[in-house]
Tab-separated table of C-alpha atoms in Angstrom:
chain	number	residue	atom	x	y	z
A	1	MET	CA	0.000	0.000	0.000
A	2	THR	CA	1.434	3.328	-1.064
A	3	LEU	CA	0.529	6.396	0.976
A	4	THR	CA	0.071	9.848	-0.443
A	5	ALA	CA	1.956	12.780	1.007
A	6	LEU	CA	-1.168	13.993	2.835
A	7	GLN	CA	-1.754	10.565	4.366
A	8	LYS	CA	1.864	10.453	5.553
A	9	LEU	CA	1.539	13.915	7.112
A	10	ASP	CA	-1.712	12.905	8.824
A	11	LEU	CA	-0.120	9.746	10.244
A	12	ALA	CA	2.940	11.725	11.362
A	13	ASP	CA	0.662	14.183	13.200
A	14	GLN	CA	-1.138	11.302	14.909
A	15	LEU	CA	2.202	9.807	15.929
A	16	ASP	CA	3.376	13.167	17.306
A	17	GLU	CA	0.254	13.442	19.455
A	18	LEU	CA	0.777	9.931	20.828
A	19	ILE	CA	4.456	10.600	21.565
A	20	ILE	CA	3.550	13.778	23.451
A	21	LYS	CA	0.874	11.907	25.420
A	22	ALA	CA	3.171	8.953	26.308
A	23	PRO	CA	4.920	10.437	29.409
A	24	THR	CA	1.587	11.088	31.133
A	25	VAL	CA	0.044	7.648	30.519
A	26	LYS	CA	0.557	4.729	32.906
A	27	GLY	CA	-0.193	1.015	33.122
A	28	LEU	CA	-2.372	-0.695	30.546
A	29	ASP	CA	-3.128	2.601	28.841
A	30	LEU	CA	0.582	2.928	28.083
A	31	LEU	CA	0.578	-0.511	26.473
A	32	ASP	CA	-2.390	0.498	24.301
A	33	LEU	CA	-0.637	3.733	23.384
A	34	ASN	CA	2.524	1.848	22.418
A	35	ASP	CA	0.462	-0.480	20.230
A	36	GLN	CA	-1.124	2.510	18.489
A	37	MET	CA	2.282	4.110	17.940
A	38	GLU	CA	3.660	0.869	16.537
A	39	ALA	CA	0.712	0.502	14.143
A	40	ILE	CA	1.205	4.036	12.832
A	41	MET	CA	4.951	3.526	12.432
A	42	LEU	CA	4.343	0.331	10.468
A	43	GLN	CA	1.917	2.202	8.204
A	44	LEU	CA	4.623	4.807	7.631
A	45	GLY	CA	7.061	2.062	6.686
A	46	TYR	CA	9.225	2.047	9.803
A	47	GLY	CA	10.298	-1.379	10.995
A	48	VAL	CA	9.593	-3.022	7.663
A	49	ALA	CA	12.741	-4.386	6.108
A	50	PRO	CA	12.772	-4.946	2.355
A	51	ALA	CA	13.350	-8.491	1.167
A	52	PRO	CA	16.909	-9.149	0.047
A	53	ALA	CA	17.332	-8.678	-3.701
A	54	THR	CA	19.272	-11.884	-4.154
A	55	SER	CA	19.940	-14.726	-1.835
A	56	GLU	CA	23.705	-14.972	-1.924
A	57	PRO	CA	25.363	-17.442	0.410
A	58	ALA	CA	27.007	-15.927	3.445
A	59	PRO	CA	30.780	-15.594	3.129
A	60	ALA	CA	32.780	-18.288	4.841
A	61	PRO	CA	34.331	-17.184	8.142
A	62	VAL	CA	38.019	-16.387	7.948
A	63	THR	CA	40.105	-18.667	10.110
A	64	GLU	CA	43.632	-17.979	11.216
A	65	PRO	CA	46.228	-20.464	10.067
A	66	GLN	CA	47.045	-23.047	12.689
A	67	PRO	CA	50.605	-24.217	13.272
A	68	GLU	CA	51.380	-27.599	11.837
A	69	PRO	CA	51.233	-30.511	14.268
A	70	VAL	CA	54.557	-31.404	15.828
A	71	LYS	CA	56.301	-34.517	14.640
A	72	GLU	CA	58.639	-36.293	16.999
A	73	ASP	CA	61.609	-36.038	14.643
A	74	GLN	CA	60.966	-32.362	13.912
A	75	PRO	CA	63.673	-30.051	15.311
A	76	VAL	CA	62.836	-27.231	17.710
A	77	PRO	CA	62.125	-24.058	15.698
A	78	GLU	CA	64.916	-21.510	15.691
A	79	VAL	CA	62.662	-18.786	17.101
A	80	VAL	CA	62.042	-20.960	20.179
A	81	THR	CA	65.708	-21.758	20.779
A	82	ASP	CA	66.685	-18.102	20.314
A	83	PHE	CA	63.862	-17.006	22.613
A	84	LEU	CA	64.893	-19.422	25.353
A	85	ALA	CA	68.526	-18.338	24.928
A	86	GLY	CA	67.515	-14.730	25.641
A	87	LYS	CA	68.487	-13.326	22.243
A	88	PHE	CA	65.372	-11.139	22.075
A	89	ILE	CA	65.841	-9.331	25.390
A	90	SER	CA	67.317	-6.228	23.750
A	91	GLN	CA	64.541	-5.842	21.150
A	92	ALA	CA	62.301	-2.807	20.822
A	93	GLN	CA	58.844	-3.161	22.334
A	94	LEU	CA	56.889	-3.795	19.109
A	95	ASP	CA	59.491	-6.260	17.869
A	96	PHE	CA	59.348	-8.157	21.153
A	97	VAL	CA	55.549	-8.337	20.967
A	98	GLU	CA	55.856	-9.808	17.465
A	99	THR	CA	58.371	-12.339	18.793
A	100	LEU	CA	55.921	-13.299	21.540
A	101	ARG	CA	53.251	-13.875	18.911
A	102	ARG	CA	55.547	-16.136	16.918
A	103	VAL	CA	56.669	-18.050	20.011
A	104	GLY	CA	53.089	-18.284	21.289
A	105	ASP	CA	52.295	-20.940	18.669
A	106	TYR	CA	54.811	-23.240	20.329
A	107	ILE	CA	53.809	-22.794	23.987
A	108	GLY	CA	52.898	-26.174	25.378
A	109	VAL	CA	54.830	-27.880	22.577
A	110	TYR	CA	58.464	-26.765	22.674
A	111	LEU	CA	58.338	-24.468	25.696
A	112	GLU	CA	56.120	-23.951	28.704
A	113	LEU	CA	54.162	-20.863	29.620
A	114	ASP	CA	56.490	-20.281	32.577
A	115	ASP	CA	59.466	-20.165	30.171
A	116	ALA	CA	57.711	-17.447	28.171
A	117	ARG	CA	56.893	-15.569	31.377
A	118	GLN	CA	60.516	-15.699	32.544
A	119	GLN	CA	61.836	-14.403	29.219
A	120	THR	CA	59.198	-11.663	29.194
A	121	ALA	CA	60.168	-10.648	32.732
A	122	SER	CA	63.818	-10.548	31.623
A	123	TRP	CA	62.900	-8.344	28.659
A	124	ILE	CA	60.906	-5.989	30.929
A	125	ALA	CA	63.827	-5.704	33.348
A	126	ALA	CA	66.323	-5.113	30.523
A	127	SER	CA	64.153	-2.494	28.818
A	128	GLY	CA	63.599	-0.502	31.998
A	129	LEU	CA	59.808	-0.798	31.880
A	130	ALA	CA	59.566	-2.473	35.295
A	131	ALA	CA	57.452	-0.492	37.733
């Protein structure tokens, strides 16, 4: 149903009157008033969503790449050995954060969380950021 401009103005005036009246109404009368407001808003086209033009499938969620499973004969990655040896203690803050991200894939595999905590504490002490 298409409304003319005069019909839209008339409905808008009715809605304005109901909105002005709303703060003074209580209880069941307020529920009736809200129903009337909702009916007018639906007539004006508010709350009515158009149907999608085409039904395209939703895009597949992007997943982050997972590290490959560890094989028993696989050597310890160089980033882990260097991290445990303390070679990253003198890095700048952003570089150290990137190193932590790279090493984080191997926590629980080639090093423990406590090892990462100790190296991080060493980096904090060496960089002078300790409180």
